[in-house]
Tab-separated table of C-alpha atoms in Angstrom:
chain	number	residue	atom	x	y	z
A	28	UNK	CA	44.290	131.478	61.985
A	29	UNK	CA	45.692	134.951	62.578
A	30	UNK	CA	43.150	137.810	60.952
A	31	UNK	CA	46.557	140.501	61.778
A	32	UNK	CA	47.772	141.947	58.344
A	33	UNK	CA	50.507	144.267	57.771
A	34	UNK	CA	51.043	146.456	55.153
A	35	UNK	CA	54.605	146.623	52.826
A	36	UNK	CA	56.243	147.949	50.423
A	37	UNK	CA	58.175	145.634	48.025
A	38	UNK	CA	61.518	146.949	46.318
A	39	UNK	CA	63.914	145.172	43.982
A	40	UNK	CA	67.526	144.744	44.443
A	41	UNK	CA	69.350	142.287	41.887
A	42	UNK	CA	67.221	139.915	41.277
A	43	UNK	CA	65.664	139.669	44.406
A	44	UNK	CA	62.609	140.952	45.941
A	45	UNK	CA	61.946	142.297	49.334
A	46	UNK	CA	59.456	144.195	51.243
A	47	UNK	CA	59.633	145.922	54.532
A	48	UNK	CA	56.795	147.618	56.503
A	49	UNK	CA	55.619	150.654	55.657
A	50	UNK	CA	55.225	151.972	59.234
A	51	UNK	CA	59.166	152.521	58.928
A	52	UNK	CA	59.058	154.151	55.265
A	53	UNK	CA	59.238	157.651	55.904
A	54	UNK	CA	59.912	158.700	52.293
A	55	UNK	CA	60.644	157.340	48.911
A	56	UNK	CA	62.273	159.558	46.330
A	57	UNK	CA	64.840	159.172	42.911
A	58	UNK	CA	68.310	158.863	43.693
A	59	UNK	CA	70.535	162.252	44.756
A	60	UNK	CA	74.032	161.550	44.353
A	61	UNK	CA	75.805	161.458	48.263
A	62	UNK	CA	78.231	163.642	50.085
A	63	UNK	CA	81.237	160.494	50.547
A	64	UNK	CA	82.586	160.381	53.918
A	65	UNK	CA	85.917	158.818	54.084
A	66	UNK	CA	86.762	155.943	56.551
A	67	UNK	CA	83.447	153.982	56.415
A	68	UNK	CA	81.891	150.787	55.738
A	69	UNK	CA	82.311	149.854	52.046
A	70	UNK	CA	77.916	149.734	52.418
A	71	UNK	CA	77.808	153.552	53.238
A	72	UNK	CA	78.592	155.435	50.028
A	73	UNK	CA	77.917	158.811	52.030
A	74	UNK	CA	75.018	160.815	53.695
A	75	UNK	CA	72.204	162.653	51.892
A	76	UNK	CA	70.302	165.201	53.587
A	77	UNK	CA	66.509	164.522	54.282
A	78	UNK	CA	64.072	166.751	56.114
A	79	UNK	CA	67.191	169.069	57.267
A	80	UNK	CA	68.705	166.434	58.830
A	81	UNK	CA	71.791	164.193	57.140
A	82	UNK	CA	71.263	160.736	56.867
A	83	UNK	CA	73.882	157.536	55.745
A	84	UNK	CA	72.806	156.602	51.881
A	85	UNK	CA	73.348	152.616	51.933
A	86	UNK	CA	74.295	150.557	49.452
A	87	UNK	CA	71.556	147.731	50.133
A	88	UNK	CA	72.796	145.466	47.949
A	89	UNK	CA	76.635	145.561	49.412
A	90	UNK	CA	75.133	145.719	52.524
A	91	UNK	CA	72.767	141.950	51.855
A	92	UNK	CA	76.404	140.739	50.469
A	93	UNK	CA	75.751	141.502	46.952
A	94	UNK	CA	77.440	143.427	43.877
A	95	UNK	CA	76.724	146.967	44.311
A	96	UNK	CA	73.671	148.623	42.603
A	97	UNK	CA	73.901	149.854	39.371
A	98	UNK	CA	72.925	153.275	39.268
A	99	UNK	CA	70.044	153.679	36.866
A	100	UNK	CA	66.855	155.987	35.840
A	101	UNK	CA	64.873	153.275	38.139
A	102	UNK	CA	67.161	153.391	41.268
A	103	UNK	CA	65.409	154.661	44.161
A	104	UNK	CA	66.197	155.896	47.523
A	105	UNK	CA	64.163	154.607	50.579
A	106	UNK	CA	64.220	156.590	53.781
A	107	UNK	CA	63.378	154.328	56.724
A	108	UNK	CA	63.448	155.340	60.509
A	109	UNK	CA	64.741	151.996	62.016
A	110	UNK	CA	64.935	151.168	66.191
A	111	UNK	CA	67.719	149.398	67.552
A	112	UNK	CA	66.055	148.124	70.573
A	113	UNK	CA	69.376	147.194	72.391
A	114	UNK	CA	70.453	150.825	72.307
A	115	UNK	CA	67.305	152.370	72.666
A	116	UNK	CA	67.872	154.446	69.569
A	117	UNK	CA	66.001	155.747	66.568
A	118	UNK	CA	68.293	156.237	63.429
A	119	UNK	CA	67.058	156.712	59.726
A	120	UNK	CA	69.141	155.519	56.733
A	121	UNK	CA	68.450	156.247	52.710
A	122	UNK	CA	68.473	152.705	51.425
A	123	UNK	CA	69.267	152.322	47.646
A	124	UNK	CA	67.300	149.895	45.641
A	125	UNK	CA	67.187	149.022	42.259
A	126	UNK	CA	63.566	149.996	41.937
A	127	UNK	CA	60.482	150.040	44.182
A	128	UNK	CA	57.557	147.813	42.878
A	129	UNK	CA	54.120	147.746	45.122
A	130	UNK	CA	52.717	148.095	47.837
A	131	UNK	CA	51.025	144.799	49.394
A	132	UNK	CA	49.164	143.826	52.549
A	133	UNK	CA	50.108	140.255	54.312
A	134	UNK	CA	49.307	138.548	57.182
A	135	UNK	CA	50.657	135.376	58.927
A	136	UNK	CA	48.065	133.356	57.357
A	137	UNK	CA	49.908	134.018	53.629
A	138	UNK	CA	53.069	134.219	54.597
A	139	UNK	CA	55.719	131.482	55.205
A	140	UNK	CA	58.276	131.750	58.258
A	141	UNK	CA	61.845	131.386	57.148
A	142	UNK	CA	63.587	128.336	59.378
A	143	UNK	CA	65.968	129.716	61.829
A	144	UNK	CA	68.822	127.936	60.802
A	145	UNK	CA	69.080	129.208	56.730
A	146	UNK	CA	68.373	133.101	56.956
A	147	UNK	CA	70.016	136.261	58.377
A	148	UNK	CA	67.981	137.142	61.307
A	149	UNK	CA	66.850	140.487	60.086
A	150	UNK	CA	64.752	138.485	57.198
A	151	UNK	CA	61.464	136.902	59.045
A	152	UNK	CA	59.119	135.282	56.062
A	153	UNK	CA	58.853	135.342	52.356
A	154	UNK	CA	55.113	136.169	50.157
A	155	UNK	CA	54.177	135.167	46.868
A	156	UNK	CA	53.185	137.917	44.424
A	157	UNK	CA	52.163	137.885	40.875
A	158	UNK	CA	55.867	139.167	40.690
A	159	UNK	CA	57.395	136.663	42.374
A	160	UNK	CA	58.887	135.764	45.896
A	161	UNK	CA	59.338	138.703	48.475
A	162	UNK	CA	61.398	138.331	51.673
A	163	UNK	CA	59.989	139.970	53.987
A	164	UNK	CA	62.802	142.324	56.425
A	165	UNK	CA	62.450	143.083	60.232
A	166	UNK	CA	64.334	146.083	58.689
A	167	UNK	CA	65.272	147.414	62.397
A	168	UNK	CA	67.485	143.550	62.429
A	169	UNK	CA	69.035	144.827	59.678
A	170	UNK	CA	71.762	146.923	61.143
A	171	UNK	CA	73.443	145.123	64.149
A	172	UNK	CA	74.631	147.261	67.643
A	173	UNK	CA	77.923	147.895	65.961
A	174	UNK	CA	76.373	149.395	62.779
A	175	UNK	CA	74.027	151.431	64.688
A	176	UNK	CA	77.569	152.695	66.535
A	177	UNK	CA	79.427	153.601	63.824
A	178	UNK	CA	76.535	154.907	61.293
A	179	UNK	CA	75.674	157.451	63.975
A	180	UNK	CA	79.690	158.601	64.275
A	181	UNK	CA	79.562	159.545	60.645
A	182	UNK	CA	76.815	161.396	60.524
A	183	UNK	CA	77.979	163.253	63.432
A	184	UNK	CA	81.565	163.736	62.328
């Protein structure tokens, strides 16, 4: 039995919940319409700035293969400073949701281990809440080498 626990936050998008660890939440704020910067990924609906720097705003939902997220009084923006490990890079992103919901501790003990031949590899387990199912991210799986690439060449450009 493993006494580790982590700490999340859980966000909605759809229908679907999800959490990701708070050590890589650096903000959480209402929605700010983006800058659009043409030529990218139908996902990246334009950069935001945050803290004086400018940062990608990501459709989540498009991004997880979903309709895109209706805009709404509830629709949040999530900063998150992600690590790709194969690049050795730190990159944030302002992740859209469709509304952020709690704020929950786990640990392996409560959680169950998604089977490695139905998920994406950036989702790890899902947790029961009163709310329902959350699937848990390894949100720095989320974005592969080539994302990292080109997310950094717009914000540069």
């Amino acid at each position: 039995m493993s006494n580790t626990s982590s700490t999340y936050l859980a966000f909605k998008i759809s229908d679907h919940l999800f959490g990701v660890n708070v050590d890589r939440v650096m903000e959480i704020s209402e929605y700010r319409a983006p800058k659009p910067i043409p030529e990218s990924p139908s996902y990246v609906l334009g950069v935001v700035e945050f803290r004086e720097h400018v940062v990608p705003q990501i459709d989540t939902a498009q991004k997880f293969n979903m309709p895109p997220i209706d805009i709404t009084a509830m629709t949040c923006m999530v900063v998150l400073e992600l690590q790709n490990l194969d690049l050795a890079k730190k990159f944030r992103v302002a992740i859209l949701v469709d509304s952020v919901s709690d704020v929950f501790e786990a640990t392996e003990d409560n959680t169950v281990p998604f089977t490695d031949d139905f998920h994406p590899q950036y989702l790890t387990a899902s947790y029961k809440t009163n709310h329902g199912m959350v699937m848990i991210l390894d949100a720095d799986k989320v974005f592969s080498i080539k994302d990292v690439i080109a997310l950094d060449k717009l914000v540069r450009s």
